[in-house]
Short mmCIF file of C-alpha atoms in Angstrom, two decimals:
data_model
loop_
_atom_site.label_atom_id
_atom_site.label_comp_id
_atom_site.label_asym_id
_atom_site.label_seq_id
_atom_site.Cartn_x
_atom_site.Cartn_y
_atom_site.Cartn_z
CA MET A 879 48.30 -12.27 1.06
CA ASN A 880 44.70 -13.37 0.49
CA SER A 881 41.97 -11.49 -1.39
CA ILE A 882 40.53 -9.81 1.73
CA GLU A 883 43.98 -8.53 2.71
CA ARG A 884 44.59 -7.24 -0.82
CA ILE A 885 41.22 -5.48 -0.84
CA PHE A 886 41.96 -3.85 2.51
CA GLU A 887 45.37 -2.65 1.32
CA TYR A 888 44.04 -1.33 -2.01
CA VAL A 889 41.07 0.53 -0.50
CA ALA A 890 43.15 2.02 2.30
CA GLN A 891 45.66 3.33 -0.25
CA LYS A 892 42.81 5.02 -2.14
CA ASP A 893 41.92 6.92 1.05
CA ILE A 894 38.46 5.33 1.16
CA THR A 895 37.06 4.55 4.60
CA ILE A 896 37.38 0.84 5.42
CA ILE A 897 36.55 -0.91 8.69
CA LYS A 898 37.53 -4.39 9.83
CA ASN A 899 34.94 -6.45 11.74
CA ALA A 900 32.25 -3.76 11.49
CA PRO A 901 29.35 -4.69 13.82
CA MET A 902 26.33 -5.07 11.55
CA CYS A 903 23.97 -4.52 14.48
CA GLU A 904 25.00 -0.85 14.27
CA TYR A 905 24.19 -0.60 10.55
CA THR A 906 20.76 -2.24 10.37
CA SER A 907 17.36 -1.03 11.58
CA PHE A 908 16.79 -4.38 13.32
CA LYS A 909 19.91 -3.81 15.48
CA ILE A 910 20.84 -7.45 14.90
CA GLY A 911 23.91 -9.01 13.29
CA GLY A 912 27.50 -10.03 13.86
CA PRO A 913 30.59 -8.40 12.32
CA ALA A 914 31.27 -7.86 8.64
CA GLU A 915 34.78 -8.98 7.76
CA LEU A 916 35.37 -5.71 5.88
CA MET A 917 33.12 -2.68 5.42
CA ILE A 918 33.96 -0.12 2.73
CA ILE A 919 32.28 3.30 2.96
CA PRO A 920 32.78 5.34 -0.24
CA GLU A 921 31.82 9.03 -0.32
CA ASN A 922 31.11 9.37 -4.04
CA LYS A 923 30.52 7.42 -7.24
CA LYS A 924 34.22 7.37 -8.17
CA GLN A 925 35.22 5.76 -4.87
CA ALA A 926 32.31 3.32 -5.04
CA LYS A 927 33.28 2.25 -8.54
CA GLU A 928 36.95 1.75 -7.64
CA ALA A 929 36.14 -0.35 -4.59
CA PHE A 930 33.40 -2.37 -6.29
CA VAL A 931 35.48 -3.21 -9.35
CA PHE A 932 38.57 -4.15 -7.35
CA CYS A 933 36.57 -6.42 -5.04
CA THR A 934 35.00 -8.26 -7.95
CA SER A 935 38.37 -8.57 -9.68
CA GLU A 936 39.54 -10.35 -6.54
CA GLY A 937 36.62 -12.77 -6.76
CA VAL A 938 34.73 -11.11 -3.89
CA ALA A 939 31.25 -9.84 -4.72
CA PRO A 940 30.54 -7.15 -2.09
CA PHE A 941 27.18 -7.00 -0.39
CA ILE A 942 25.67 -3.56 -1.10
CA LEU A 943 24.26 -1.93 2.04
CA GLY A 944 22.07 1.17 2.09
CA ASN A 945 20.16 2.05 5.26
CA GLY A 946 19.88 -1.61 6.25
CA SER A 947 16.16 -1.25 6.79
CA ASN A 948 14.87 -4.58 5.47
CA LEU A 949 17.76 -6.83 6.49
CA LEU A 950 18.24 -9.61 8.98
CA VAL A 951 21.96 -10.31 9.37
CA SER A 952 23.29 -13.57 10.79
CA ASP A 953 24.61 -13.59 14.35
CA ASN A 954 27.86 -14.87 12.81
CA GLY A 955 28.11 -11.74 10.69
CA ILE A 956 29.12 -11.47 7.03
CA LYS A 957 32.18 -13.14 5.59
CA GLY A 958 33.63 -10.95 2.87
CA VAL A 959 32.98 -7.31 2.04
CA VAL A 960 30.10 -4.95 2.70
CA LEU A 961 29.99 -1.79 0.56
CA HIS A 962 28.01 0.76 2.55
CA THR A 963 26.63 3.63 0.43
CA GLY A 964 25.39 5.80 3.30
CA LYS A 965 27.80 8.68 2.63
CA MET A 966 26.82 8.96 -1.04
CA ASN A 967 24.12 11.55 -0.51
CA ASN A 968 24.07 14.24 -3.21
CA VAL A 969 20.66 15.44 -4.46
CA VAL A 970 20.20 17.91 -7.33
CA LEU A 971 17.34 19.32 -9.39
CA LEU A 972 18.10 18.80 -13.10
CA ASP A 973 15.08 20.72 -14.34
CA GLU A 974 11.70 21.82 -12.97
CA THR A 975 10.49 18.27 -12.33
CA THR A 976 13.52 15.95 -12.54
CA VAL A 977 15.61 15.04 -9.50
CA GLU A 978 18.90 13.15 -9.56
CA CYS A 979 20.30 11.66 -6.38
CA ASP A 980 23.05 9.33 -5.24
CA CYS A 981 22.06 5.81 -4.23
CA GLY A 982 22.76 6.43 -0.55
CA VAL A 983 20.28 9.29 -0.11
CA GLY A 984 17.62 8.45 2.46
CA LEU A 985 14.03 8.41 1.20
CA ALA A 986 12.99 10.88 3.92
CA ARG A 987 15.60 13.37 2.68
CA LEU A 988 14.50 12.90 -0.93
CA CYS A 989 10.84 13.41 0.02
CA ASN A 990 11.69 16.61 1.87
CA PHE A 991 13.78 17.82 -1.09
CA ALA A 992 10.75 17.25 -3.31
CA LEU A 993 8.57 19.16 -0.85
CA ASP A 994 11.01 22.08 -0.74
CA ASN A 995 10.75 22.29 -4.54
CA SER A 996 6.93 21.87 -4.63
CA LEU A 997 7.19 18.52 -6.39
CA SER A 998 4.53 15.86 -6.02
CA GLY A 999 4.67 12.10 -6.59
CA LEU A 1000 6.87 10.88 -3.74
CA GLU A 1001 4.44 11.37 -0.86
CA PHE A 1002 3.85 7.61 -0.60
CA ALA A 1003 7.54 7.07 0.25
CA PHE A 1004 7.62 9.44 3.21
CA GLY A 1005 8.40 7.32 6.24
CA ILE A 1006 9.89 4.38 4.35
CA PRO A 1007 13.22 4.07 6.19
CA GLY A 1008 15.41 2.90 3.33
CA SER A 1009 17.85 4.54 0.94
CA VAL A 1010 16.88 5.47 -2.61
CA GLY A 1011 19.21 2.83 -4.02
CA GLY A 1012 17.65 0.15 -1.85
CA ALA A 1013 14.17 1.38 -2.73
CA ALA A 1014 14.98 1.14 -6.45
CA PHE A 1015 16.56 -2.28 -5.99
CA MET A 1016 13.40 -3.75 -4.44
CA ASN A 1017 10.78 -1.43 -5.96
CA ALA A 1018 9.73 -0.28 -2.50
CA GLY A 1019 6.20 0.93 -2.09
CA ALA A 1020 3.47 1.93 0.35
CA TYR A 1021 0.04 3.56 0.45
CA GLY A 1022 -0.74 2.91 -3.20
CA GLY A 1023 2.59 4.03 -4.67
CA GLU A 1024 5.79 2.29 -5.76
CA MET A 1025 9.21 3.48 -6.88
CA LYS A 1026 8.44 2.31 -10.43
CA ASP A 1027 5.88 5.13 -10.60
CA VAL A 1028 8.57 7.83 -10.29
CA ILE A 1029 11.92 6.36 -11.39
CA LEU A 1030 13.01 7.52 -14.84
CA SER A 1031 16.36 5.71 -14.90
CA CYS A 1032 19.11 4.20 -12.78
CA GLU A 1033 22.83 4.56 -13.36
CA HIS A 1034 24.99 1.61 -12.34
CA VAL A 1035 28.46 0.12 -12.50
CA THR A 1036 29.07 -3.42 -13.73
CA PRO A 1037 31.67 -5.68 -12.07
CA LYS A 1038 33.99 -4.85 -15.01
CA GLY A 1039 33.68 -1.12 -14.30
CA GLU A 1040 31.32 -0.15 -17.10
CA ALA A 1041 29.07 2.80 -16.26
CA GLN A 1042 25.64 2.16 -17.74
CA VAL A 1043 22.06 3.39 -17.47
CA LEU A 1044 18.81 1.42 -17.39
CA LYS A 1045 15.68 3.38 -18.30
CA SER A 1046 12.38 2.78 -16.53
CA ASN A 1047 11.11 0.36 -19.19
CA GLU A 1048 14.30 -1.71 -18.83
CA LEU A 1049 14.20 -2.04 -15.06
CA LYS A 1050 11.84 -5.06 -14.95
CA PHE A 1051 9.94 -3.65 -12.00
CA GLY A 1052 7.60 -6.05 -10.22
CA TYR A 1053 6.39 -6.59 -6.68
CA ARG A 1054 9.49 -5.96 -4.54
CA HIS A 1055 11.66 -6.73 -7.56
CA SER A 1056 13.76 -4.99 -10.21
CA ALA A 1057 16.43 -5.90 -12.75
CA TYR A 1058 18.98 -5.27 -9.99
CA SER A 1059 17.54 -8.11 -7.93
CA GLU A 1060 19.40 -10.47 -10.24
CA ASN A 1061 22.09 -8.65 -12.28
CA GLY A 1062 24.71 -8.04 -9.57
CA PHE A 1063 25.34 -4.42 -10.60
CA LEU A 1064 25.97 -1.51 -8.24
CA ILE A 1065 23.35 1.25 -8.48
CA THR A 1066 25.16 4.59 -8.18
CA SER A 1067 22.46 7.18 -8.90
CA ILE A 1068 18.77 7.46 -9.71
CA ARG A 1069 16.69 9.95 -11.71
CA ILE A 1070 13.20 10.66 -10.44
CA GLY A 1071 10.40 12.30 -12.45
CA LEU A 1072 7.84 14.25 -10.44
CA THR A 1073 5.13 16.83 -11.12
CA LYS A 1074 4.70 20.40 -9.97
CA GLY A 1075 2.21 20.69 -7.13
CA ASP A 1076 0.92 22.85 -4.33
CA LYS A 1077 3.45 22.81 -1.49
CA SER A 1078 0.85 22.93 1.28
CA GLN A 1079 -1.09 20.02 -0.24
CA ILE A 1080 2.09 17.95 -0.66
CA LYS A 1081 3.04 18.62 2.96
CA SER A 1082 -0.46 17.70 4.12
CA ARG A 1083 -0.32 14.35 2.31
CA MET A 1084 3.13 13.61 3.74
CA GLN A 1085 1.93 14.41 7.25
CA ASP A 1086 -1.13 12.22 6.79
CA ILE A 1087 1.00 9.28 5.71
CA ILE A 1088 3.52 9.62 8.54
CA GLU A 1089 0.72 9.88 11.09
CA ARG A 1090 -0.87 6.72 9.70
CA ARG A 1091 2.49 4.97 9.99
CA ARG A 1092 2.95 6.08 13.60
CA SER A 1093 -0.53 4.97 14.58
CA LYS A 1094 -0.34 1.54 12.93
CA GLN A 1095 3.32 0.52 12.95
CA PRO A 1096 5.63 -0.27 15.90
CA LEU A 1097 8.12 2.50 15.15
CA GLU A 1098 9.16 2.63 18.81
CA TYR A 1099 11.07 -0.68 18.42
CA PRO A 1100 13.87 -1.77 16.08
CA SER A 1101 12.48 -3.81 13.18
CA ALA A 1102 13.09 -4.55 9.52
CA GLY A 1103 9.67 -3.48 8.30
CA SER A 1104 7.13 -5.90 6.87
CA VAL A 1105 8.21 -9.47 7.52
CA PHE A 1106 6.23 -11.15 4.76
CA LYS A 1107 5.36 -10.32 1.17
CA ARG A 1108 1.68 -9.86 0.41
CA PRO A 1109 0.27 -13.26 -0.65
CA GLU A 1110 -2.07 -13.15 -3.62
CA GLY A 1111 -5.64 -12.63 -2.48
CA HIS A 1112 -4.69 -12.10 1.17
CA PHE A 1113 -2.99 -9.73 3.60
CA ALA A 1114 -0.11 -11.34 5.49
CA GLY A 1115 -0.69 -9.33 8.68
CA ALA A 1116 -4.36 -10.31 8.82
CA LEU A 1117 -3.57 -14.02 8.46
CA VAL A 1118 -0.91 -13.83 11.17
CA GLU A 1119 -3.22 -11.92 13.50
CA GLN A 1120 -6.05 -14.43 12.98
CA CYS A 1121 -3.65 -17.15 14.13
CA GLY A 1122 -3.27 -15.31 17.46
CA PHE A 1123 0.41 -14.39 17.13
CA LYS A 1124 0.29 -10.75 18.29
CA GLY A 1125 2.67 -10.39 21.23
CA LYS A 1126 4.21 -13.84 20.66
CA CYS A 1127 7.88 -13.88 21.71
CA ILE A 1128 10.84 -16.10 21.03
CA GLY A 1129 13.85 -14.80 22.91
CA GLY A 1130 14.15 -11.07 22.23
CA ALA A 1131 12.03 -11.23 19.06
CA MET A 1132 8.34 -10.33 19.36
CA LEU A 1133 5.46 -10.25 16.88
CA SER A 1134 4.28 -6.67 17.32
CA GLU A 1135 1.13 -6.11 19.35
CA LYS A 1136 0.41 -3.06 17.20
CA HIS A 1137 0.82 -4.59 13.72
CA ALA A 1138 0.93 -8.34 13.02
CA GLY A 1139 3.07 -7.79 9.92
CA PHE A 1140 6.08 -6.70 11.99
CA ILE A 1141 8.55 -8.57 14.16
CA VAL A 1142 10.37 -6.25 16.55
CA ASN A 1143 13.55 -6.48 18.58
CA LYS A 1144 12.27 -5.88 22.10
CA GLY A 1145 15.82 -6.14 23.44
CA GLY A 1146 18.71 -8.50 22.78
CA ALA A 1147 17.05 -10.37 19.92
CA THR A 1148 19.28 -12.62 17.86
CA CYS A 1149 18.96 -13.60 14.22
CA ASP A 1150 17.98 -17.12 15.32
CA ASP A 1151 15.21 -15.70 17.55
CA VAL A 1152 13.70 -13.91 14.56
CA LEU A 1153 14.06 -16.88 12.20
CA ASN A 1154 12.49 -19.26 14.71
CA LEU A 1155 9.52 -16.91 15.16
CA ILE A 1156 9.17 -16.54 11.37
CA ASP A 1157 9.21 -20.34 10.91
CA THR A 1158 6.60 -20.83 13.64
CA ILE A 1159 4.31 -18.24 12.04
CA ARG A 1160 4.73 -19.63 8.52
CA GLU A 1161 4.02 -23.21 9.62
CA THR A 1162 0.87 -22.17 11.48
CA VAL A 1163 -0.52 -19.98 8.69
CA LEU A 1164 0.09 -22.76 6.15
CA LYS A 1165 -1.66 -25.30 8.39
CA GLU A 1166 -4.62 -23.04 9.25
CA TYR A 1167 -5.21 -21.29 5.91
CA GLY A 1168 -3.19 -23.17 3.29
CA VAL A 1169 -1.28 -19.99 2.47
CA GLU A 1170 2.51 -20.12 2.21
CA LEU A 1171 3.98 -16.84 3.41
CA GLU A 1172 7.14 -15.64 1.67
CA ARG A 1173 9.67 -13.67 3.68
CA GLU A 1174 10.14 -10.07 2.54
CA ILE A 1175 12.99 -9.38 4.95
CA LYS A 1176 16.29 -10.26 3.29
CA LEU A 1177 18.43 -12.71 5.26
CA ILE A 1178 22.18 -12.08 5.00
CA LYS A 1179 24.61 -14.72 6.24
#
């Protein structure tokens, strides 16, 4: 019996949902990707810890999947284990301004929870399609705000099963980066610090942001959000647009005609289609402007 078979047997015995050959195209916002050898779907922190620790003890580091909103998965799929946190979705109010939520909670749900409790500070995140765990992992941000502005602490599990907490000043937040970008730990829950506000004003700001997103971003197509990180002193979308790439297609992948920072799946796009379009864009921008664009979308293969 190999490690994958042992993991399957162990997880199944624990009554944790586990799927063989899970089609990743059904679990990512890009709707692209071949099968994951095993997908484990825990429903709470206890199950997540058990699965995570056993996998690592077998020499298999699971890929942690939230909402799959900034991922490009290989057409060949993922060899090994995917730990999908989507069913870990508890949210509670600890005091008047502190929210604690599981890593799998969607940002939209968290923003609406804050609104329901007249809490301000998360408006910038309304419309970001990821999970809270993923947003903490990459310090997601938009419209002048970032997760580092509101995260008080993150609870995680180490590969040895130790439950630990990193406070905000220990999280090494940077542009699309946190301590979790490199430590290999599993984020299980997050504490958010907000401020009391006027409910109608909070709702108005959230509506303004979502309307701006709808008007500027190609939300009608599957995508993985912004393709490139913001280069210092420039805007990636502007550089790409100036090179005349809007509407450019390779296979089923198209550079959005609405926003040059997005590649969309206009139907049947493969991972290779997207990568070939990214490479073409990067080469042209480097040649025309001397700027090397760095991919923000995470490639999983």
